[in-house]
XYZ file of C-alpha atoms in Angstrom:
572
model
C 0.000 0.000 0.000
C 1.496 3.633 -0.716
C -0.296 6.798 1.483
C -2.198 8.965 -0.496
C -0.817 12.506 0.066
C -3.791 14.207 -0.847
C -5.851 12.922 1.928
C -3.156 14.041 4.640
C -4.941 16.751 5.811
C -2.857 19.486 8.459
C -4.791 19.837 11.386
C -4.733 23.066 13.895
C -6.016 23.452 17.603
C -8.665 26.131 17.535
C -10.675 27.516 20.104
C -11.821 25.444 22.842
C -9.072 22.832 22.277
C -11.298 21.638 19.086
C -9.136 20.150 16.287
C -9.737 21.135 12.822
C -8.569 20.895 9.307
C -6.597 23.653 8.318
C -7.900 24.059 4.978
C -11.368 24.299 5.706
C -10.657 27.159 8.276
C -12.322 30.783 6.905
C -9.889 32.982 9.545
C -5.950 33.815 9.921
C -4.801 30.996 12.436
C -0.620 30.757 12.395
C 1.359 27.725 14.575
C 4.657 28.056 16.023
C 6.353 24.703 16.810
C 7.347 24.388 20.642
C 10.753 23.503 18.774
C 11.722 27.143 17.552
C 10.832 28.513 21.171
C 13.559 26.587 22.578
C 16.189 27.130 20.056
C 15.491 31.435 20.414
C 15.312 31.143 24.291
C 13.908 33.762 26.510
C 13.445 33.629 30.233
C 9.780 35.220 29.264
C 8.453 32.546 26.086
C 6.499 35.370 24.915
C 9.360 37.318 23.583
C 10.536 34.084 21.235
C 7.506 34.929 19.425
C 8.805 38.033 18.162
C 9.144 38.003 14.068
C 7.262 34.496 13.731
C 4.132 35.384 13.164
C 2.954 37.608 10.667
C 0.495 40.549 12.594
C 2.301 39.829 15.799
C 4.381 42.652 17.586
C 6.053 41.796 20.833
C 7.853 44.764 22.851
C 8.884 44.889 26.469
C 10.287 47.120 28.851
C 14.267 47.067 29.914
C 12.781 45.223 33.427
C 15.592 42.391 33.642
C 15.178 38.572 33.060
C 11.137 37.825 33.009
C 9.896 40.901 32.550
C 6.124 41.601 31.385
C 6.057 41.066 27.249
C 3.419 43.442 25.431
C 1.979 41.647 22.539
C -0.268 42.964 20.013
C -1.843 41.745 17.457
C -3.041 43.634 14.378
C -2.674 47.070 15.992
C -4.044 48.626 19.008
C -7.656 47.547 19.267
C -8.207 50.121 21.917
C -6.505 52.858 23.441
C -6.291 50.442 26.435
C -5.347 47.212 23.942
C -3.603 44.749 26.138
C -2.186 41.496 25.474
C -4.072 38.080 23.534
C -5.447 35.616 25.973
C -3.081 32.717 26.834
C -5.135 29.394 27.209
C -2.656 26.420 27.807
C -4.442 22.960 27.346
C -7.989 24.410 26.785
C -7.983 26.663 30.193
C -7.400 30.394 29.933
C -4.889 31.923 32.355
C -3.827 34.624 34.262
C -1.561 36.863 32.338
C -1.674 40.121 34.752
C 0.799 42.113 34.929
C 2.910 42.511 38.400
C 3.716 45.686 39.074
C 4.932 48.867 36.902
C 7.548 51.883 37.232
C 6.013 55.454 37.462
C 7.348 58.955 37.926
C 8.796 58.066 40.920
C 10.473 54.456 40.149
C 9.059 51.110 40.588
C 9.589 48.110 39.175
C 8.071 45.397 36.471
C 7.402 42.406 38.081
C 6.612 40.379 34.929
C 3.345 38.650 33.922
C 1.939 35.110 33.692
C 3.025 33.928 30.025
C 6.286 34.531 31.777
C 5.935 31.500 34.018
C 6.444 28.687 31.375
C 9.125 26.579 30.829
C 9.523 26.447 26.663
C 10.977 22.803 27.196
C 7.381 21.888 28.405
C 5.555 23.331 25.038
C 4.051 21.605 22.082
C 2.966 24.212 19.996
C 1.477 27.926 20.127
C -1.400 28.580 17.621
C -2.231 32.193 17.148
C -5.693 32.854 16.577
C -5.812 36.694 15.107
C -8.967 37.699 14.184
C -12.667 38.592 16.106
C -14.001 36.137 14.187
C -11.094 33.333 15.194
C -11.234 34.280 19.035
C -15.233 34.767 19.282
C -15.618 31.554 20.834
C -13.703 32.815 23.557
C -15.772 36.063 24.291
C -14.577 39.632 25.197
C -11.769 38.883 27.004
C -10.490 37.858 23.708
C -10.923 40.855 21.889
C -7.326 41.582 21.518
C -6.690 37.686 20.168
C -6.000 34.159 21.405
C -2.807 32.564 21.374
C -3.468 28.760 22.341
C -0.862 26.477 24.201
C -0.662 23.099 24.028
C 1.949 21.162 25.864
C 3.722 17.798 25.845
C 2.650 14.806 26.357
C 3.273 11.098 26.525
C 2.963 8.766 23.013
C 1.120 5.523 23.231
C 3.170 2.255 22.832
C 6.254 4.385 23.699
C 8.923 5.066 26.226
C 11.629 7.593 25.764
C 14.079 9.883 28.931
C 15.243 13.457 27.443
C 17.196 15.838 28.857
C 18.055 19.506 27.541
C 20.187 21.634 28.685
C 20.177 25.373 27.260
C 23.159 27.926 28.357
C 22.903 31.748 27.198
C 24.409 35.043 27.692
C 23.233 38.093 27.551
C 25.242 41.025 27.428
C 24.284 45.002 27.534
C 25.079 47.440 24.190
C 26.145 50.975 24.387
C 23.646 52.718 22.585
C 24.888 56.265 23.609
C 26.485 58.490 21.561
C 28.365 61.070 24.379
C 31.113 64.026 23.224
C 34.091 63.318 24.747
C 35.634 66.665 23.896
C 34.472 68.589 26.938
C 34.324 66.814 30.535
C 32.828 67.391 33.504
C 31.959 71.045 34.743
C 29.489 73.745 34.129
C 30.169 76.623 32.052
C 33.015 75.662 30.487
C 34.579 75.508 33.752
C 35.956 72.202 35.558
C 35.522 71.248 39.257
C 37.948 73.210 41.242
C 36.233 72.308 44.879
C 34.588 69.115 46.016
C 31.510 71.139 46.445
C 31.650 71.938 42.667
C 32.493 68.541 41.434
C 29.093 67.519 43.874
C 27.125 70.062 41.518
C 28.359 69.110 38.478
C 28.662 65.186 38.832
C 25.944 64.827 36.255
C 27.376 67.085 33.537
C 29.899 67.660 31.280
C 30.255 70.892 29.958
C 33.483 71.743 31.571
C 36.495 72.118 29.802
C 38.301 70.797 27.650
C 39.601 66.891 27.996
C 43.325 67.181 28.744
C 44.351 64.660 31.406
C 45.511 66.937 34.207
C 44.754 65.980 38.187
C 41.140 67.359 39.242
C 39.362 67.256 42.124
C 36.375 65.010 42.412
C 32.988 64.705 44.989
C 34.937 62.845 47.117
C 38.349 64.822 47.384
C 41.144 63.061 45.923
C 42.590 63.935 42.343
C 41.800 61.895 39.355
C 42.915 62.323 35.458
C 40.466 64.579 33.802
C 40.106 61.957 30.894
C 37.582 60.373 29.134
C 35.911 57.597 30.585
C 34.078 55.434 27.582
C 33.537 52.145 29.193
C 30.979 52.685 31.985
C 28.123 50.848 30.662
C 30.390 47.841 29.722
C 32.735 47.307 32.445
C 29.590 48.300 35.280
C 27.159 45.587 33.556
C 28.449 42.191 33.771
C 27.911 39.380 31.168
C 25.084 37.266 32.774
C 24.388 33.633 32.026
C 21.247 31.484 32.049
C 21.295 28.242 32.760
C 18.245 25.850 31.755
C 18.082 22.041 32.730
C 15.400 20.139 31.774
C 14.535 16.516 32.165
C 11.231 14.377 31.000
C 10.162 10.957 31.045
C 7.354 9.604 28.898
C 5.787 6.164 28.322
C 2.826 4.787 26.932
C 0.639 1.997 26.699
C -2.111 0.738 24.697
C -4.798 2.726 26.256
C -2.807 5.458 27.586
C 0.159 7.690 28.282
C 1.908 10.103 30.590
C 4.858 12.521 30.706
C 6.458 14.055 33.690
C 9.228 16.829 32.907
C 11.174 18.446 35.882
C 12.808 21.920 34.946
C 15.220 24.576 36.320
C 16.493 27.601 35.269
C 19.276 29.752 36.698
C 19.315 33.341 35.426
C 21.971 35.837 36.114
C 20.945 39.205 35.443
C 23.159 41.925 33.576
C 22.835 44.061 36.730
C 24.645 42.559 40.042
C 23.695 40.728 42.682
C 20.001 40.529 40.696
C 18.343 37.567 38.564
C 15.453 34.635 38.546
C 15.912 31.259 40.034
C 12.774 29.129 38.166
C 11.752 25.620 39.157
C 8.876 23.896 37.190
C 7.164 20.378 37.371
C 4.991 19.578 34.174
C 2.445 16.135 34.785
C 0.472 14.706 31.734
C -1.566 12.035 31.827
C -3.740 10.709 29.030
C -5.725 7.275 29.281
C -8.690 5.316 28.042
C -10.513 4.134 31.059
C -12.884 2.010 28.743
C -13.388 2.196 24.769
C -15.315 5.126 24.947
C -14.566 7.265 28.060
C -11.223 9.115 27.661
C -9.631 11.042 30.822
C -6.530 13.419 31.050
C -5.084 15.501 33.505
C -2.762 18.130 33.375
C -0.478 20.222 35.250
C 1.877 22.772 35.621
C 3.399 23.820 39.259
C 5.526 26.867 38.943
C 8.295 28.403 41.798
C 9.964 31.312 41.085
C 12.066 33.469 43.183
C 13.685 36.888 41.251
C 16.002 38.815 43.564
C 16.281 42.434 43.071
C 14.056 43.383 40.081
C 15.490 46.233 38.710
C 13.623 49.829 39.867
C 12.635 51.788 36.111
C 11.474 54.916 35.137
C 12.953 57.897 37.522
C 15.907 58.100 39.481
C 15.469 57.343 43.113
C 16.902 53.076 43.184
C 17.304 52.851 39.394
C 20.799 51.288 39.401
C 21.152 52.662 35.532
C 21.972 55.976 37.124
C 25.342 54.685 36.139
C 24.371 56.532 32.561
C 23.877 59.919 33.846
C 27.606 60.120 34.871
C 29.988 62.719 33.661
C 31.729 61.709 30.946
C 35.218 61.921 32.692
C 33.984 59.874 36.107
C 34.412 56.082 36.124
C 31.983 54.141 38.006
C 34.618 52.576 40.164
C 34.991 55.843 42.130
C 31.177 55.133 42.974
C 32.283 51.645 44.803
C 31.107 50.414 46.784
C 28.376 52.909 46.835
C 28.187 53.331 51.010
C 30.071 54.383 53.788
C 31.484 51.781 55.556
C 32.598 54.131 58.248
C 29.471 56.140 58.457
C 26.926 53.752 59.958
C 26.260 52.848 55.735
C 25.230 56.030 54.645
C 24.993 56.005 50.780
C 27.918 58.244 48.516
C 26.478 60.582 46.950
C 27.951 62.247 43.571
C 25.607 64.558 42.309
C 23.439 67.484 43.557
C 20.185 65.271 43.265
C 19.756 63.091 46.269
C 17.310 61.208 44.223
C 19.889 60.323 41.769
C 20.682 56.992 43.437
C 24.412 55.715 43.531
C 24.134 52.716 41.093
C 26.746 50.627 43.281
C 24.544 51.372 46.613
C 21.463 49.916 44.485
C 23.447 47.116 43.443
C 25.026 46.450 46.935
C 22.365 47.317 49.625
C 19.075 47.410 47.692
C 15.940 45.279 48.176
C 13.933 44.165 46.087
C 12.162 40.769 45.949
C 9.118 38.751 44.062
C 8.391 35.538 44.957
C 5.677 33.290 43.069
C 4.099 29.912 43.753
C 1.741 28.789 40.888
C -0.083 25.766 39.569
C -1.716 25.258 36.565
C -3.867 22.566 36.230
C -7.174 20.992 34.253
C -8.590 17.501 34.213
C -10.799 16.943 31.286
C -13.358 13.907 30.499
C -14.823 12.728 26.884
C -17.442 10.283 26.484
C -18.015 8.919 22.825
C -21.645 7.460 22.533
C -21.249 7.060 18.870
C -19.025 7.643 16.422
C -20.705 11.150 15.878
C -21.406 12.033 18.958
C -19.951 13.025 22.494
C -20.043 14.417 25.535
C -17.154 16.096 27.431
C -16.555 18.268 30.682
C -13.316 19.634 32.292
C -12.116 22.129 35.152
C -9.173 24.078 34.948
C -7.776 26.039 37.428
C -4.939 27.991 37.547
C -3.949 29.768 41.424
C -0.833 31.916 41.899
C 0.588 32.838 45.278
C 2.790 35.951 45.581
C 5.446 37.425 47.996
C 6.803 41.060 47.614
C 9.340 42.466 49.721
C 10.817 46.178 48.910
C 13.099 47.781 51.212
C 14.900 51.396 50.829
C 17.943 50.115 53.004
C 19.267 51.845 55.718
C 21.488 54.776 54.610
C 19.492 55.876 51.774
C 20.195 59.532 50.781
C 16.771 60.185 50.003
C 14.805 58.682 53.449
C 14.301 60.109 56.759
C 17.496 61.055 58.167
C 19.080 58.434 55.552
C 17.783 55.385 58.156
C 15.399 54.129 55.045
C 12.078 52.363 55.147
C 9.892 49.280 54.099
C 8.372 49.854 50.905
C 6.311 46.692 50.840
C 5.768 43.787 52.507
C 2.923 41.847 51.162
C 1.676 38.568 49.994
C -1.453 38.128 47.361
C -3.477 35.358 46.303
C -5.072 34.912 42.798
C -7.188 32.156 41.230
C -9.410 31.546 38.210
C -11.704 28.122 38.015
C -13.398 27.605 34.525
C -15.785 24.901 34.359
C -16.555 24.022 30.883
C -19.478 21.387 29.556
C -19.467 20.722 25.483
C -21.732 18.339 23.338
C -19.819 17.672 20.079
C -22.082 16.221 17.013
C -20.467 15.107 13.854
C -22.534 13.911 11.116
C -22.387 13.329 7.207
C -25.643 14.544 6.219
C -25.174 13.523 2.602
C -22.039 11.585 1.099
C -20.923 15.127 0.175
C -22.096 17.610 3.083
C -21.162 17.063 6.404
C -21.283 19.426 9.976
C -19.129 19.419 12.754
C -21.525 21.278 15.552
C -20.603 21.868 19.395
C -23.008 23.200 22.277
C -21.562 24.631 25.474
C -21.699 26.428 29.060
C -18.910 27.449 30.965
C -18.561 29.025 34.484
C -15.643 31.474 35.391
C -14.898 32.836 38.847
C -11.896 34.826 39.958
C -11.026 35.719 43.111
C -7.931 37.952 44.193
C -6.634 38.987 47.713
C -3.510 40.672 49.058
C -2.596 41.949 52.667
C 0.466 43.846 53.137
C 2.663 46.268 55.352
C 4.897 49.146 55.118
C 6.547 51.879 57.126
C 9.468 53.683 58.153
C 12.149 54.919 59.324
C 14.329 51.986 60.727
C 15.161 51.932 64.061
C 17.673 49.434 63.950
C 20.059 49.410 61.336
C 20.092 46.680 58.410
C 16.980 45.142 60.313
C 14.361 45.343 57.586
C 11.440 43.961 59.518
C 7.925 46.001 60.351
C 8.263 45.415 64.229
C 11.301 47.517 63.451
C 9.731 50.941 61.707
C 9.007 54.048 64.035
C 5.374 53.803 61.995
C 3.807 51.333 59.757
C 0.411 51.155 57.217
C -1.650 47.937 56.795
C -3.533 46.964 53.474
C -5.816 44.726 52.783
C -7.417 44.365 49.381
C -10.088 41.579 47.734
C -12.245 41.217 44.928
C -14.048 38.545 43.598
C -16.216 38.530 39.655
C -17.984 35.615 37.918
C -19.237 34.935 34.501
C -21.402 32.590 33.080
C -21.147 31.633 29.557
C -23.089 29.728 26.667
C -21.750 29.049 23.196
C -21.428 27.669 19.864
C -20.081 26.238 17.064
C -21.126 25.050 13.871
C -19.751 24.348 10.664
C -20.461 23.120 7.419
C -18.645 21.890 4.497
C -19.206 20.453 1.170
C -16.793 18.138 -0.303
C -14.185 19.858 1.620
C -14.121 22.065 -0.725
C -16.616 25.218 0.858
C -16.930 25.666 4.712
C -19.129 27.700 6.045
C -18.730 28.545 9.947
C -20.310 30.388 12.457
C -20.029 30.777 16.472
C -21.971 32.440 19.118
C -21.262 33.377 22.842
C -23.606 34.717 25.605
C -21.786 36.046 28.594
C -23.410 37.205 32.008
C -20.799 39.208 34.209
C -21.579 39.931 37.737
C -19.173 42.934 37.159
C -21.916 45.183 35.183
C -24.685 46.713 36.348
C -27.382 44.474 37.090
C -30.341 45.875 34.310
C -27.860 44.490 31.832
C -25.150 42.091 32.532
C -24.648 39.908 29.018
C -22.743 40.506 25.822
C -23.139 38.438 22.988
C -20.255 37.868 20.348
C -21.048 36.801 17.193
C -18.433 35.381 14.453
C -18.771 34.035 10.702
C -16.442 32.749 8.441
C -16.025 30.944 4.822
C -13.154 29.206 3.464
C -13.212 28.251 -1.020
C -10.643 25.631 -2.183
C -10.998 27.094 -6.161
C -8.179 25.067 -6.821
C -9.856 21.818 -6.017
C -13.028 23.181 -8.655
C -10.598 25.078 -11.646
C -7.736 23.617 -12.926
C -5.443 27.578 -12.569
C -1.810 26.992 -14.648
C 0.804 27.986 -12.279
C -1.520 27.417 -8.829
C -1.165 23.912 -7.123
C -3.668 25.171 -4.411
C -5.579 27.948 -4.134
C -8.157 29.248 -1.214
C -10.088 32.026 -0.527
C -11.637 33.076 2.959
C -13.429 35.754 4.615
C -14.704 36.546 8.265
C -16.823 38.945 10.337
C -16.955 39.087 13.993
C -18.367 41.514 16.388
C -16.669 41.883 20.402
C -15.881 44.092 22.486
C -13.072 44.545 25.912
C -13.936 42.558 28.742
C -15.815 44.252 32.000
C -13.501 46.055 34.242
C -12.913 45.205 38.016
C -15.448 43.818 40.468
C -17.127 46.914 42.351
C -16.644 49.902 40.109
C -20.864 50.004 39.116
């Protein structure tokens, strides 16, 4: 016997997990093989997406190893457009993301896409259009991007192990004169008081090597200092081991994959230690009842995310040097005979010393997350079935953000606790589908699915913070002369119907269209549903006119109405 390459058909994951033929699809659907994610490695998988997928723009923010990715997809939908939603093995997730800098610093805490091990990852299908993600309902409005992960192979046994090493290294984008050095007014330091006022500016006079005084009153070479940014930044490594068994049976399989990475960041003393645990399990309990279970436990620890935006604890501070100071005067950015106090170089107390960040700073995210979804399918008949799952996905987080003791900037330099909190945040989906397929003639058939689903999410945090120290280098909230308490919660629920349908004749013309009905507890109660509607047609002309030069040729179109999903619990 020799296989018939015309009836190999390529066959996609599209919403709600259901598996169709690619041709027959009427909307722009792209797949990304878990294989290319691993080979362009990123401690966030979200930026390994970046130039794969045609539509698809994926920017971040310079927030170290794991930062939040911003992904877009066809433009800006909104003014407020904000990422796709991630669903990994049929379940949406939480992709929120922790934290942000303002005018005053802060810090990016990354998001939930961030979380994943690559290693773990089958494929990512990208579902672009309204019409694509409809099934989905508003909180798809921006797309769907669709993870499926690994899993055992029946009547198969196989150990792999993968081991990934990077380095990542900063580039000098600046483009400083190095005529003139440091001064005002085309005057040099001549006190330590002027060197002080002038340690962020060089319009002094002209380069010429001579002794000059500096903020901290001993005589350096008024030279040109060009290496800064590559001798202050260090070349940081990541380290990725991952190991996975699989085996398989006749009626069943399973995978278990144990991960860790070890990330370095480009900035001292900072960086993300990442442990993951992946479980499959697949099996036929009898010929027609089918059971899996899935899940994904996530602990990550990132020590000292990197403070952004403004001055105050932004260790790239290390940029807004003169151009004839080295960082290494800087070192090691405290006093060591002054109870700690931080050395500061400029007029701007708010311009932190970038060794002092690097040396005494604080700032810490812990996470704790599992992933998980068990899912059921009952085949009555060929044509028909039955099939129910839960997913539920529950992160635990720890923040801890201290302005050490000897800041310039805090009450009499003895700092304070910025934050000390821990949050809790879980989604549960419960899903219910009917699937019918049926030939209704030899040449028309109809693939049709009927569903409900129930969402709740639930979020709580409780935190402290305070100041000043009385102790020194105690960073506790028994030991602040004051403290604040916070205490936040909010909890939303929606509750879905849905459809699918499509039609096709010959394989050759598919017609589909979807439906959803959502009811959100988080709009006002005289109207709480949105419905979002989607059609689409796909025409294989190729398969009905013989075209010279065109082995295949398709043509598709789509409509689709949605909208952004309902804002936070409370606000009506």
């Amino acid at each position: 016997m020799t296989p018939d390459i015309a009836e190999l058909q390529e066959v996609v994951v599209t919403a709600l997990g259901i598996a169709k033929e690619e041709e027959k699809i009427g909307y722009s659907i792209a797949k990304v093989d878990g294989e290319l994610l691993t080979k362009a490695r990123e401690t966030n998988v979200a930026y390994s997406l970046a130039g794969r997928v045609a539509g698809l723009n994926v920017s971040g923010v310079s927030g170290g190893p794991g930062s939040s990715a911003r992904i877009l997809l066809r433009g800006m939908s909104s003014f407020s457009a904000s990422s796709p939603l991630f669903v990994i093995n049929g379940v949406p997730i939480d992709n929120s993301q922790r934290g942000s800098s303002g005018e005053w610093g802060g810090s990016n805490r990354g998001d939930g896409i961030s979380n994943l091990n690559p290693d773990d990852i089958e494929t990512m299908t990208v579902l672009k259009g309204a019409s694509a993600s409809a099934l989905y309902g508003a909180r798809a409005a921006n797309g769907v991007i669709i993870i499926t992960t690994k899993g055992g192979k029946k009547n198969d046994f196989s150990v792999e192990y993968n081991m990934n090493y990077t380095l990542d290294k900063a580039i000098n984008f600046t483009d400083f004169q190095y005529q003139y050095g440091q001064g005002q007014h085309g005057v040099r330091p001549a006190t330590v008081s002027d060197a002080l006022n002038a340690g962020t500016y060089s319009w002094g006079e002209k380069l010429d090597g001579a002794s000059t005084i500096q903020f901290d009153g001993n005589m350096y070479p008024y030279s040109a200092v060009k290496d800064n940014i590559a001798t202050f930044y260090r070349t940081a490594p990541t380290f990725t081991n991952t190991v996975s068994v699989s085996k398989g049976g006749e009626n069943g399989a399973f995978r278990l994959s144990l991960s860790n990475l070890d990330n370095k960041s480009i900035l001292r003393n900072s960086g993300i230690d990442r442990k993951t645990v992946n479980l499959s399990i697949d099996q036929d309990v009898t010929d027609k009842l089918n059971v899996s279970v899935v899940a994904n436990y996530i602990d990550e620890d990132s020590k000292n995310r990197p403070y952004l935006s403004d001055a105050p604890m932004n260790a790239n501070n290390v940029n807004y040097l003169a151009n004839s100071i080295s960082h290494e005067v800087l070192k090691p950015g405290y006093d060591v005979n002054n109870k700690g106090a931080e050395i500061t170089w400029n007029d701007d107390i708010y311009v932190t010393n970038p060794w002092f960040v690097v040396n005494q700073f604080v700032n810490n995210v812990g996470r704790k997350r599992l992933i998980s979804a068990v899912t059921a399918r009952y085949d009555f008949t060929d044509w028909l079935f039955p099939q129910g799952r839960v997913g539920y996905d529950v992160l635990n987080d720890r923040y801890f953000q201290v302005n050490p003791w000897g800041t310039a900037y805090s009450s009499n330099q003895r700092g304070s606790l910025g934050n000390l909190s821990r949050s809790e945040t879980s989604e549960l989906n419960t899903d219910v589908l009917v699937g019918i397929s049926k030939n209704i003639t030899a040449d028309i058939t109809t693939d049709i699915s009927l569903g409900a689903n129930l969402r709740k999410n639930n979020y709580e945090t409780i935190g402290v913070s305070g100041g000043p120290f009385v102790l020194p280098y105690f960073y506790s909230y028994n030991n602040v002369e004051s403290y604040n308490r916070s205490y936040g919660y909010n909890g939303k629920e929606a509750q879905s119907a849905y459809y699918t349908a499509d039609f096709s004749y010959k394989s050759i013309l598919t017609l589909t269209t979807t439906g959803r009905y959502d009811t959100y507890s988080t709009l006002p109660s005289s109207n709480r549903s949105i419905f979002t509607p989607s059609v689409s047609a796909s025409f294989i002309f190729s398969e009905v006119w013989d075209v010279p030069a065109i082995s295949y040729g398709k043509l598709r179109g789509s409509w689709g109405q949605t909208s952004g999903e309902p804002g936070d619990a409370y606000i009506t």
